[in-house]
Coordinates of C-alpha atoms and ligand atoms in Angstrom, one line a residue:
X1346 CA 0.0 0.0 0.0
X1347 CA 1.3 3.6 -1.1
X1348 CA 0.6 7.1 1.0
X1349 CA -3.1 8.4 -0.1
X1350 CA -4.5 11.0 -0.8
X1351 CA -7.9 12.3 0.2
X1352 CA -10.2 15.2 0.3
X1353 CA -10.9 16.9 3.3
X1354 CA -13.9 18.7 4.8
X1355 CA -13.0 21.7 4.1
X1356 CA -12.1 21.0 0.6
X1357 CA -8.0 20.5 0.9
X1358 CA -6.4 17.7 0.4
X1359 CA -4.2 15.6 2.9
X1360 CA -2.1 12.4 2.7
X1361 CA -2.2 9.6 4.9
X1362 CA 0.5 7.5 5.1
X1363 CA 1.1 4.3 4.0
X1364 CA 1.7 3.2 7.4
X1365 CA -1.4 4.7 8.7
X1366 CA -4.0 3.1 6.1
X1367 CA -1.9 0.0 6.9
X1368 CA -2.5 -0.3 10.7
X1369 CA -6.9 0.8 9.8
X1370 CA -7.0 -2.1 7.6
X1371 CA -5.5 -4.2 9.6
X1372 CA -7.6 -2.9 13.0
X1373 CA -11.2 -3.6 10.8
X1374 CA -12.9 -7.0 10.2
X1375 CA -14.3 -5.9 6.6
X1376 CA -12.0 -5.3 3.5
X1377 CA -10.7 -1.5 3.1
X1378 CA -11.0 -1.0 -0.6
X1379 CA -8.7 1.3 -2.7
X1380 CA -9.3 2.2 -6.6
X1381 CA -9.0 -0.6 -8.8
X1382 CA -9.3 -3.2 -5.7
X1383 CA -11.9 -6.2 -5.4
X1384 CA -15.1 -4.3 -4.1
X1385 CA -14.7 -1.1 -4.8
X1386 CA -16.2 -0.8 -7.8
X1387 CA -18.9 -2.6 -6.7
X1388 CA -19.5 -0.4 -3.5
X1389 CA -19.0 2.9 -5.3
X1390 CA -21.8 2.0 -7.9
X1391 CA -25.5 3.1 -6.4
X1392 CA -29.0 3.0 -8.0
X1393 CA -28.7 6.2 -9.9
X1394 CA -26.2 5.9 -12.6
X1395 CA -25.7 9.8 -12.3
X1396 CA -24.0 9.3 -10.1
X1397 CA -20.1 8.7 -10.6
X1398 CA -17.7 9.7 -7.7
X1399 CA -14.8 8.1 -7.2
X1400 CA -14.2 7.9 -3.2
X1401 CA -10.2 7.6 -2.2
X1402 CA -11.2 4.2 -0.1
X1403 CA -14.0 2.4 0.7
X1404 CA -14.4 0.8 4.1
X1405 CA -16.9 -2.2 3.4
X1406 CA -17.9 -2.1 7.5
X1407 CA -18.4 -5.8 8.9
X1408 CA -20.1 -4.6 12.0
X1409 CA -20.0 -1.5 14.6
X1410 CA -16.5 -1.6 15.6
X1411 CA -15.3 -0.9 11.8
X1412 CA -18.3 2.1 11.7
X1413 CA -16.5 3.2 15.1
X1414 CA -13.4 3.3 13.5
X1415 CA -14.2 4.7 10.3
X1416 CA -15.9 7.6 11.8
X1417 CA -13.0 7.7 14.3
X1418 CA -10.5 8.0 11.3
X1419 CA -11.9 10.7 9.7
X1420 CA -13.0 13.0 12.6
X1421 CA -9.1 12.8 13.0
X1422 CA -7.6 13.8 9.9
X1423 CA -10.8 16.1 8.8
X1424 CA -11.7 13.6 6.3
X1425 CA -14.8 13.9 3.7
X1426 CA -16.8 11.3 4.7
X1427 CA -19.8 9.5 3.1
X1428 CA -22.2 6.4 4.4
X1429 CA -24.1 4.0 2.3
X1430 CA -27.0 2.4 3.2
X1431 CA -28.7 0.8 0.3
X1432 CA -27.6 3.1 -2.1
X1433 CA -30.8 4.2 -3.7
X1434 CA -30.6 7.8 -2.7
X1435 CA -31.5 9.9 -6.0
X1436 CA -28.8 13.1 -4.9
X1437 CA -26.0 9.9 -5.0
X1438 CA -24.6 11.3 -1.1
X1439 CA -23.7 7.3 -0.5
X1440 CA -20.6 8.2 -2.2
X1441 CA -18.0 10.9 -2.3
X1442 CA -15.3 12.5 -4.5
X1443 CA -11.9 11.8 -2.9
X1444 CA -13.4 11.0 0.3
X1445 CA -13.9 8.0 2.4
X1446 CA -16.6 6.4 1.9
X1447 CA -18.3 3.6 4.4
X1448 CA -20.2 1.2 2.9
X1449 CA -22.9 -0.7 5.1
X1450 CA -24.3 -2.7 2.7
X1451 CA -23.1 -6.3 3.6
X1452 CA -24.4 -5.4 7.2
X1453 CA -28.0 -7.2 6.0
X1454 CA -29.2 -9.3 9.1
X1455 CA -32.9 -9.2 10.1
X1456 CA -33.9 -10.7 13.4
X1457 CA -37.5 -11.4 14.6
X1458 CA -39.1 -11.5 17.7
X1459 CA -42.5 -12.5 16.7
X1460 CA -44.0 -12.6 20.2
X1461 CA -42.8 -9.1 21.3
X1462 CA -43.6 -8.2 17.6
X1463 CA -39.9 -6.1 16.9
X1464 CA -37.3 -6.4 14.3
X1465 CA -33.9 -6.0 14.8
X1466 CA -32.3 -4.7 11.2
X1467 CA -28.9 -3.9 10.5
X1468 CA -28.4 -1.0 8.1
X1469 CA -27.3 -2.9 4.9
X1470 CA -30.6 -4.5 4.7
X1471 CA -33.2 -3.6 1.9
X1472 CA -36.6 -3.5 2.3
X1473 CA -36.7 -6.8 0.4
X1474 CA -34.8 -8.8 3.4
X1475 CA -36.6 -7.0 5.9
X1476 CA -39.9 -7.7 4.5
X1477 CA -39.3 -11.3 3.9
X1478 CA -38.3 -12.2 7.7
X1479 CA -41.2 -10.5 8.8
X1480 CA -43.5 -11.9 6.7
X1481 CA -42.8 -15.3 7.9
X1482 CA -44.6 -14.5 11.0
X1483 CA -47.3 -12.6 9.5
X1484 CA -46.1 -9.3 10.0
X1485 CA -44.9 -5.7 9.2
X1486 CA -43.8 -2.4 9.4
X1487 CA -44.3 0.5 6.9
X1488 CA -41.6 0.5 4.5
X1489 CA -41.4 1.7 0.9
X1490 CA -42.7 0.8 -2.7
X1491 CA -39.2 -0.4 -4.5
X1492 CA -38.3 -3.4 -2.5
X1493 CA -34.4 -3.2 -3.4
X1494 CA -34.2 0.2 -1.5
X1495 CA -32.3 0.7 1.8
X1496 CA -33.8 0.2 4.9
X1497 CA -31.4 2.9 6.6
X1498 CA -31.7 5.9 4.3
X1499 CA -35.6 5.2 4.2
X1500 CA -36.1 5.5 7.6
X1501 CA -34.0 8.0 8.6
X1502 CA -35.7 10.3 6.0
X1503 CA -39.2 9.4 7.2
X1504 CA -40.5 6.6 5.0
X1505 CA -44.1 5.2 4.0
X1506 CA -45.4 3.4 1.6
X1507 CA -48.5 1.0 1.2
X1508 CA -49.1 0.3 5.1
X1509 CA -48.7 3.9 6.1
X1510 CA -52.4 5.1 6.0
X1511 CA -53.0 2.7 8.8
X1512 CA -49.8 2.2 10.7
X1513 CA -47.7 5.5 10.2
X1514 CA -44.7 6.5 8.6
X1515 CA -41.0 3.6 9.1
X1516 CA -40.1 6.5 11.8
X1517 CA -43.1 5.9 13.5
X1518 CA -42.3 2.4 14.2
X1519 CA -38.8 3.2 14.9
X1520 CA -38.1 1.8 18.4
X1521 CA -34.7 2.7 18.7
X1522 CA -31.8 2.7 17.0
X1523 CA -27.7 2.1 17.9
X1524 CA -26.0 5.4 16.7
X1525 CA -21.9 6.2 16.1
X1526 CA -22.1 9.8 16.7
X1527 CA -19.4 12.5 15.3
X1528 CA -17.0 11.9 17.9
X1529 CA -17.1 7.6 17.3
X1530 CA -19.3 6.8 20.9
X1531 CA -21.9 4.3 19.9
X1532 CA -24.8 5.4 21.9
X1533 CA -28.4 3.9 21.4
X1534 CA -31.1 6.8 20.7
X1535 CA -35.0 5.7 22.2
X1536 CA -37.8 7.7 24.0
X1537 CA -36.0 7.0 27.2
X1538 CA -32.2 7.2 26.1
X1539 CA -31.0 10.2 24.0
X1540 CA -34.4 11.5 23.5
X1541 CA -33.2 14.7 21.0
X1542 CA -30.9 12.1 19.0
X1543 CA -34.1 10.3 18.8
X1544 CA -36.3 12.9 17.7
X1545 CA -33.6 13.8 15.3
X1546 CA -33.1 10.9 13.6
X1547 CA -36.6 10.0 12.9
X1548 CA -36.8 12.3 9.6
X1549 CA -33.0 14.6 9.6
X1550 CA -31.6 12.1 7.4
X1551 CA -27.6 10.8 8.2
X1552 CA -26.6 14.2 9.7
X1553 CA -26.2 12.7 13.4
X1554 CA -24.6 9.8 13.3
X1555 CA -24.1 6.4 11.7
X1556 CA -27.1 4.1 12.9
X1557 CA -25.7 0.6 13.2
X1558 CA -28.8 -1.2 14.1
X1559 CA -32.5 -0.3 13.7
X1560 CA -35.5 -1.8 16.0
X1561 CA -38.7 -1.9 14.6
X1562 CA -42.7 -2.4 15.9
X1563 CA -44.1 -5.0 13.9
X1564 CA -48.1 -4.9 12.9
X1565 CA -49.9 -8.2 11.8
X1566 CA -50.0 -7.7 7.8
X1567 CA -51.1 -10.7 5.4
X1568 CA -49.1 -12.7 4.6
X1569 CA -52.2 -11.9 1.9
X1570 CA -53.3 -8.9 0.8
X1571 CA -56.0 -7.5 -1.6
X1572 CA -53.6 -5.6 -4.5
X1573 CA -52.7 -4.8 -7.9
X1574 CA -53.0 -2.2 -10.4
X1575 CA -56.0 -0.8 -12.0
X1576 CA -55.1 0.3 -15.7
X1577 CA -56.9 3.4 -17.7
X1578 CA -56.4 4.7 -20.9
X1579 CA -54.9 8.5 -20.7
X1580 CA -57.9 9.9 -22.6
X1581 CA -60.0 9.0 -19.4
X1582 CA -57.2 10.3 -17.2
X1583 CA -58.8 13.5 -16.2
X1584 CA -62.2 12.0 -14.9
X1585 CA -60.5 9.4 -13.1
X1586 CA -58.6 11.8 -10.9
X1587 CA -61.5 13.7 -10.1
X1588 CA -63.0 10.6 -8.7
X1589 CA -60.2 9.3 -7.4
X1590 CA -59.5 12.1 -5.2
X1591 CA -63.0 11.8 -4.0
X1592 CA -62.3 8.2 -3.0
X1593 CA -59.5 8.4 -1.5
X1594 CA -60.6 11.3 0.8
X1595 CA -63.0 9.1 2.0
X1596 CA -61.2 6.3 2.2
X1597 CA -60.1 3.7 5.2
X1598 CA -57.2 3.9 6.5
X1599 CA -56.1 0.2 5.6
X1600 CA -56.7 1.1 2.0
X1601 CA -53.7 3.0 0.0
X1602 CA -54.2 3.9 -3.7
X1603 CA -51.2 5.3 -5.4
X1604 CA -51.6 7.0 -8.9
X1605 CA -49.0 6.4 -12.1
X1606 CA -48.6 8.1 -14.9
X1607 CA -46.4 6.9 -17.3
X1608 CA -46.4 4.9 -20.9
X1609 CA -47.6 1.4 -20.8
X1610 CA -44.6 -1.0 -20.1
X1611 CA -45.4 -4.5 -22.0
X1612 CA -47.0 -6.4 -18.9
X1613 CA -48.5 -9.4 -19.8
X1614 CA -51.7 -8.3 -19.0
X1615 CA -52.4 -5.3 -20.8
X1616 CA -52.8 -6.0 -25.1
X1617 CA -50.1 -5.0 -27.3
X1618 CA -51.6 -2.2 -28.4
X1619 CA -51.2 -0.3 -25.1
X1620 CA -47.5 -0.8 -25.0
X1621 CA -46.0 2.4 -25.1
X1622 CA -49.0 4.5 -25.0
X1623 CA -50.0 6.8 -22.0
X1624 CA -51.7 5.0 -19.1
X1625 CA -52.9 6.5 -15.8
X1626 CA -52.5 3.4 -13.6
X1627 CA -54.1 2.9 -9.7
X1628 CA -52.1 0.7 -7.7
X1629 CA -54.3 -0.4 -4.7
X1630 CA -53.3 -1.9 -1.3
X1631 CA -55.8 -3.1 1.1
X1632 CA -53.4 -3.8 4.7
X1633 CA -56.3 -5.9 6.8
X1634 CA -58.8 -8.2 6.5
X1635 CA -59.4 -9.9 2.7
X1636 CA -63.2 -9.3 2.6
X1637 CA -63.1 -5.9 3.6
X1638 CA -60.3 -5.0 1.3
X1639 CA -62.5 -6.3 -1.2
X1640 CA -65.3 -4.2 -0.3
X1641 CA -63.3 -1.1 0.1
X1642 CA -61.2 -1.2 -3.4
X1643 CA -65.1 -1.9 -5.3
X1644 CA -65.2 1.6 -5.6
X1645 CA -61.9 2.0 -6.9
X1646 CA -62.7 -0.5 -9.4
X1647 CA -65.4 0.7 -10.2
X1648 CA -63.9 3.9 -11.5
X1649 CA -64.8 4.6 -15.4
X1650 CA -63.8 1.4 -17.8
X1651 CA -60.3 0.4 -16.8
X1652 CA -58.0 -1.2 -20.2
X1653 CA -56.9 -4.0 -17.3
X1654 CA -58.0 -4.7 -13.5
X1655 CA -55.8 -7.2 -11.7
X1656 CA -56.6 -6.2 -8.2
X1657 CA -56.9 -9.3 -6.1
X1658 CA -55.5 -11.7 -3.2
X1659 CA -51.8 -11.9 -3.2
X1660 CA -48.8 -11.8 -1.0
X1661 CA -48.3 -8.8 0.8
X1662 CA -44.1 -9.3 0.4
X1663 CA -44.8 -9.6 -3.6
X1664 CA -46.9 -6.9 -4.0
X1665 CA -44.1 -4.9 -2.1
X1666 CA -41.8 -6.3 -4.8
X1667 CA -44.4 -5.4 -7.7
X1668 CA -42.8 -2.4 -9.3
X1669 CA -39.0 -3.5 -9.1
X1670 CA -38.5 -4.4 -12.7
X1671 CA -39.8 -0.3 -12.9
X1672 CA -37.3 0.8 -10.8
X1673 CA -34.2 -1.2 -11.7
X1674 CA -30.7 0.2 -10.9
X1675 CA -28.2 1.4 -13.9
X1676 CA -30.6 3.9 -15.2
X1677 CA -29.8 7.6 -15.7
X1678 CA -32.4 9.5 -12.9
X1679 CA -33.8 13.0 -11.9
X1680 CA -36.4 13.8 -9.5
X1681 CA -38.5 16.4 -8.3
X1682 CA -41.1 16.6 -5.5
X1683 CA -44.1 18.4 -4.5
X1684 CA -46.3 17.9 -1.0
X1685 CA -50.1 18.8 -1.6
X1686 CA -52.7 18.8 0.3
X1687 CA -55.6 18.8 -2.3
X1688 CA -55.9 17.5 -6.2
X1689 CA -57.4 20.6 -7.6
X1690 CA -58.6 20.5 -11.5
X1691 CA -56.0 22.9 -12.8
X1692 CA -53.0 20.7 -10.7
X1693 CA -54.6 17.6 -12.7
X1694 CA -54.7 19.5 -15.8
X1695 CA -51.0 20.3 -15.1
X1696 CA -49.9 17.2 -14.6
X1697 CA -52.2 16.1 -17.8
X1698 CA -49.9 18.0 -19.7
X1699 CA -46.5 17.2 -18.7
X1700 CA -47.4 13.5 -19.7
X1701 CA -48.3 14.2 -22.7
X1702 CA -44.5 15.1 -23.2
X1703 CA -42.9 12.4 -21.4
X1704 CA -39.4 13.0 -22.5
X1705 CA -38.8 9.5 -22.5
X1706 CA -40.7 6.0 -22.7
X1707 CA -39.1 5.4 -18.5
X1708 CA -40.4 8.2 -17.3
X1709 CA -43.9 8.6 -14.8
X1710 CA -45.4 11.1 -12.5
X1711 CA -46.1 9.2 -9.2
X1712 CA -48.6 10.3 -7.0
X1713 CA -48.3 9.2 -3.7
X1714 CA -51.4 9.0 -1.3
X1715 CA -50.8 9.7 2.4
X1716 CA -53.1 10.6 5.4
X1717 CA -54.5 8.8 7.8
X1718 CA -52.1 7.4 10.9
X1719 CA -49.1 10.0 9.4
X1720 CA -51.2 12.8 9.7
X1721 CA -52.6 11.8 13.5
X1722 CA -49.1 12.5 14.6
X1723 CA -48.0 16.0 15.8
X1724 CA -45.8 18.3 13.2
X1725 CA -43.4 18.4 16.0
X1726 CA -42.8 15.1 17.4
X1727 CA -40.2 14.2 14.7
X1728 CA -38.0 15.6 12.7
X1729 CA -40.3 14.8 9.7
X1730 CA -42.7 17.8 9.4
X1731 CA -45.0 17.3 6.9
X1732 CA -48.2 16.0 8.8
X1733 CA -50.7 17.7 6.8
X1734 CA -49.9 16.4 3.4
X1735 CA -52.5 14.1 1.6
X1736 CA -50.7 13.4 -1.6
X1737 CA -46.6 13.4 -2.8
X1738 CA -45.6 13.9 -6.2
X1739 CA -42.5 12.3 -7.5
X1740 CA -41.7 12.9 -10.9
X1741 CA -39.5 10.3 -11.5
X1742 CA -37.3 10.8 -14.8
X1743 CA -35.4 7.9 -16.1
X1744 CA -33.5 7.4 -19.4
X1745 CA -30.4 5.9 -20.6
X1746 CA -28.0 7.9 -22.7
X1747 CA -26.2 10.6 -21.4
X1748 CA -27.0 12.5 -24.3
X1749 CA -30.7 12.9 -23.3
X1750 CA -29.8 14.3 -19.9
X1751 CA -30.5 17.8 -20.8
X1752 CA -34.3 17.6 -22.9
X1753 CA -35.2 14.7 -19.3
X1754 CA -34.0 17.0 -16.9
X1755 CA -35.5 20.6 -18.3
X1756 CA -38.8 18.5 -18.7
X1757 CA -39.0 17.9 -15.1
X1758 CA -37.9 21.5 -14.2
X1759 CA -40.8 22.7 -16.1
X1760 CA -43.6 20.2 -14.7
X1761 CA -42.1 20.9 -11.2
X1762 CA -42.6 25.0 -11.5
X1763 CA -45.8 24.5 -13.2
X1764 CA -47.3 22.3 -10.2
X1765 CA -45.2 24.8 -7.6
X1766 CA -48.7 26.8 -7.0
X1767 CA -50.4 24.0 -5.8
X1768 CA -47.8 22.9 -3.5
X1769 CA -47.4 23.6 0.3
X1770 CA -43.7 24.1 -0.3
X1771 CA -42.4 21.5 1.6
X1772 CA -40.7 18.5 0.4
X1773 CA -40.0 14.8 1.4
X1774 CA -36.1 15.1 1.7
X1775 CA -35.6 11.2 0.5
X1776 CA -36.8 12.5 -2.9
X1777 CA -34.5 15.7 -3.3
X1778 CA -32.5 15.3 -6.0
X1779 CA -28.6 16.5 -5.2
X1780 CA -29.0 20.0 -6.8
X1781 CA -31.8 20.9 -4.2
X1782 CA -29.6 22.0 -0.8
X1783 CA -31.5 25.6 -0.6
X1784 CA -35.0 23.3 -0.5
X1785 CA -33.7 22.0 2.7
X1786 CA -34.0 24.5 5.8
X1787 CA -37.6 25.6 4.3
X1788 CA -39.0 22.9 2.1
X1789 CA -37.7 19.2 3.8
X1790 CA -37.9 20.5 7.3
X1791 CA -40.2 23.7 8.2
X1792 CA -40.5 24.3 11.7
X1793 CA -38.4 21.7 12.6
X1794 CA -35.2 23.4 11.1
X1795 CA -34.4 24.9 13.7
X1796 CA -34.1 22.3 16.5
X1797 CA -32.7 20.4 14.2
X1798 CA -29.8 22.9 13.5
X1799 CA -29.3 23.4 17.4
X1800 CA -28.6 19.5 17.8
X1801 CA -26.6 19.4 14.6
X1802 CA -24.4 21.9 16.6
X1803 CA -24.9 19.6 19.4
X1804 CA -23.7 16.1 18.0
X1805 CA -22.2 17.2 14.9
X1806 CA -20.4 20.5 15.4
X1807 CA -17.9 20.6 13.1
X1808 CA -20.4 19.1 10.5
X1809 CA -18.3 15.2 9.8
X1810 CA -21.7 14.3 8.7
X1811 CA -22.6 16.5 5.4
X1812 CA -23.0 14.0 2.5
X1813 CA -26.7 14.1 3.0
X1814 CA -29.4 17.0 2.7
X1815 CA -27.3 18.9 5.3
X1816 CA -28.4 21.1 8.3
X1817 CA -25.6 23.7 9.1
X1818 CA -24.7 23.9 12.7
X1819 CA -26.5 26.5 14.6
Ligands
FAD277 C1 -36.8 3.6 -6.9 C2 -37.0 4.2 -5.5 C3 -38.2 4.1 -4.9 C4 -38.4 4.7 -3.6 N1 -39.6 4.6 -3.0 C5 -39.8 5.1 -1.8 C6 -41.0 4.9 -1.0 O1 -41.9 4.3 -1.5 N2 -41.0 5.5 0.2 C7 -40.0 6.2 0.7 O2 -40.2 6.6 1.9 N3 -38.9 6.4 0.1 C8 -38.7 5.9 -1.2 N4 -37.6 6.1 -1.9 C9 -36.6 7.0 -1.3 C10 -35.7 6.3 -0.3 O3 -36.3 6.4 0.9 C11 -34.3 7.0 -0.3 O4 -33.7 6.9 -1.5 C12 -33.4 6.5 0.8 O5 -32.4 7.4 1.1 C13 -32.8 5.2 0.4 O6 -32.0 4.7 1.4 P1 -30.7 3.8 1.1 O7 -30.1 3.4 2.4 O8 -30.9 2.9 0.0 O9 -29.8 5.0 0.5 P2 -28.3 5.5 0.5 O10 -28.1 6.2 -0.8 O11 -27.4 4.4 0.8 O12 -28.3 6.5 1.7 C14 -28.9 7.7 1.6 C15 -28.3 8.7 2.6 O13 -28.7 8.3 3.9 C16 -27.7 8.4 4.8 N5 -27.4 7.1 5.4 C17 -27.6 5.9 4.8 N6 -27.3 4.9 5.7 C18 -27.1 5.5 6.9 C19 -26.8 5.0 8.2 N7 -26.8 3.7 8.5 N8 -26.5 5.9 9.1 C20 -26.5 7.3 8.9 N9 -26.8 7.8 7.6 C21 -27.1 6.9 6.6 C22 -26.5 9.0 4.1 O14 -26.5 10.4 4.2 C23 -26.8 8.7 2.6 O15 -26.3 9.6 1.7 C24 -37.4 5.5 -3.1 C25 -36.1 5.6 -3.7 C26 -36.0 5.0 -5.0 C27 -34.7 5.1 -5.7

């Protein structure tokens, strides 16, 4: 091994020593990983293929003592310092330029208790892993749509997804949670221990600490589920909103109905003719009882004259998995996000437009429904502030060719400003893409800002933690 070089926090450059990297490696029980070793390609490539940093090392952590470490490394030498969970993040923070980079992603045990109803979950696992070792018991917790994302970046953003209407956002159902802080103390952040490290985790992203281990509360969920997708032609697009928003207003709690917009993919279920053509698709999840998820998605399916309608039984862990070949990694991506709190007809009529233009046959307009058990919870109890919302847009762009970067990305800029009136001008910070810091302090956390920015100063004052959607110090 040769002296290295590697960026610093505040932008320099330093070299450590041979000697030095030497005596890390051989204090971890993971690899350390320099350019052109085995792993590092492979832990320096994230979902987002916009993404193309090239960190000076990679530590591929086998457990909390090489997190400890790690963090304990570059506090020292003023290090830039990136953590990957998953890697899904759209704004690509997993990784850094000439940094080090710690990798969590081989940390991917799950345990169950199923008679105290918790899961422990390292921070490597996806939702995928976390889903399947609960579901052998019959149970859940709120997670998110793609079932390849991260279970650490997810939840320390906020995360929801089908089961969050009835049983709250991941945060929520986050117990607790084992945290390396700036200084490298692992200390464990609950109600009763570290209170503000728990309140700040639970929606300020990775800007307090590493978090080594998650524990979950776990809900009795399936392991069947009423689900599927209801699919429209796009000329009918503009009545079914209206009476979707109507339905969903009213709906149960245990019932979550997502809207996409995007052109046909060639599912096996829709005729050939539809491939490729604009589709407004419903995608339905009923978390409870069969017959009464039955009851309660009849009037979703009874919504105008749907092309397909393959809402049914199934199993709650393969409906969580059903839009992975959508969301596959090694595309090109670009995001933007709006919160509403209302479908008014102009917004639809906005959004009505912008598919009509999809800049590319990957693209859709997600429309997220939340509500119900989110919104019960005060603005102020987490870090995650957006307890009023009803429904998240996420224009996700996707293409292939670098070349089509600029004509994908403008097209999002516009639909974003267009839709801007109708937003309450905050945004989910696990959809900003990497361009967005100046949405952070007003738009991802509000009111919470603030506190957030005094406990930044508190456990992060020289700000080790600022790959992420950062809070400055107060
Ligand atoms: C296709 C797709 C679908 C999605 N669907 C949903 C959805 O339905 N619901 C939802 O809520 N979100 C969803 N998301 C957003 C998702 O929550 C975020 O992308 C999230 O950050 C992914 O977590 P990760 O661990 O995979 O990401 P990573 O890129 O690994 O990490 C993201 C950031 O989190 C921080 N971080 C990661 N691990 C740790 C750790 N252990 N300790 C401290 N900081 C850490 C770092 O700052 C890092 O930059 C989706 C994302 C994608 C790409």
């Amino acid at each position: 091994m040769s002296d290295t070089q590697f960026r610093m926090l505040d932008g320099m450059v330093t070299v450590l020593p041979a000697q030095t990297l030497e005596a890390f490696r051989g204090a971890l029980r993971g690899p350390l990983c320099l350019p052109g070793e085995a792993g590092y390609e492979e832990a320096r490539t994230i979902w987002n293929a916009m993404i193309d940093k090239r960190p000076a090392a990679v530590v591929r952590a086998a457990g909390a003592s090489d997190v400890i470490q790690t963090v304990r490394l570059a506090a020292r030498h003023g290090l830039l310092l990136s953590v990957r969970g998953g890697g899904h993040n759209i704004a690509g923070n997993a990784v850094c330029e000439g940094g080090l980079m710690l990798d969590l992603s081989r940390l991917t045990s799950v345990r169950v208790d199923p008679q105290a109803r918790l899961a422990r979950v390292e921070p490597g696992a996806r939702l995928a892993d976390l889903d399947r070792e609960t579901q052998a018991f019959g149970l859940a917790t709120p997670v998110g749509i793609n079932s390849t994302t991260g279970i650490a970046g997810l939840t320390l953003g906020g995360g929801f997804g089908w089961i969050s209407r009835k049983h709250g956002l991941t945060v929520d159902n986050l117990l607790s949670a084992d945290v390396v802080t700036a200084d490298g103390e692992l200390v464990r952040a609950s109600a009763a221990e570290n209170p503000d490290l728990f309140w700040a985790i639970r929606g300020g992203g990775g800007n307090f600490g590493v978090a080594t281990s998650f524990e979950f509360a776990l809900h009795p969920v399936g392991p069947q589920v009423i689900a599927g997708l209801i699919v429209h032609p796009f000329a009918a697009a503009r009545d079914v909103l209206r009476e979707y928003r109507e339905l969903v207003a009213k709906a149960p709690d245990e019932l979550c109905c997502w809207v996409v917009m995007r052109k046909a993919p060639p599912l096996p279920f829709l005729p050939p003719e539809v491939h490729g053509t604009e589709v407004l698709v419903l995608a339905l999840c009923y978390a409870g009882d069969l017959a009464a998820g039955a009851e309660a998605a009849a009037p979703f399916k009874a919504i105008g004259s749907p092309i397909a309608d393959v809402v049914g039984p199934m199993p709650f862990a393969a409906w969580q998995a059903a839009f992975d070949p959508l969301l596959t990694p090694g595309a090109r991506n670009y995001w933007k996000s709006h919160d509403f709190v209302d479908l008014p007809d102009p917004l639809i009529d906005t959004l009505l437009d912008a598919v009509r233009r999809l800049p590319s046959p990957e693209c859709e307009i997600f429309i997220g429904s939340l509500g119900g058990a989110i919104n019960r919870v005060p603005a102020g109890a987490t870090a995650y502030p957006h307890r009023n919302v009803n429904f998240v847009m996420n224009v996700h762009t996707r293409w292939r060719a670098a070349s089509e970067d600029g004509p994908c990305i403008a097209w999002t800029r516009v639909l974003y400003e267009a839709a801007a009136p109708f937003a309450t001008g905050g945004v989910y910070v696990n959809f900003m893409p990497e361009d967005e810091s100046q949405r952070v302090q007003a738009g991802a956390y509000g009111p919470n800002y603030a506190r957030l920015a005094r406990l930044k100063a508190k456990f992060d004052p020289r700000n080790l933690f600022r790959m992420n959607q950062n809070v400055t110090p107060a």
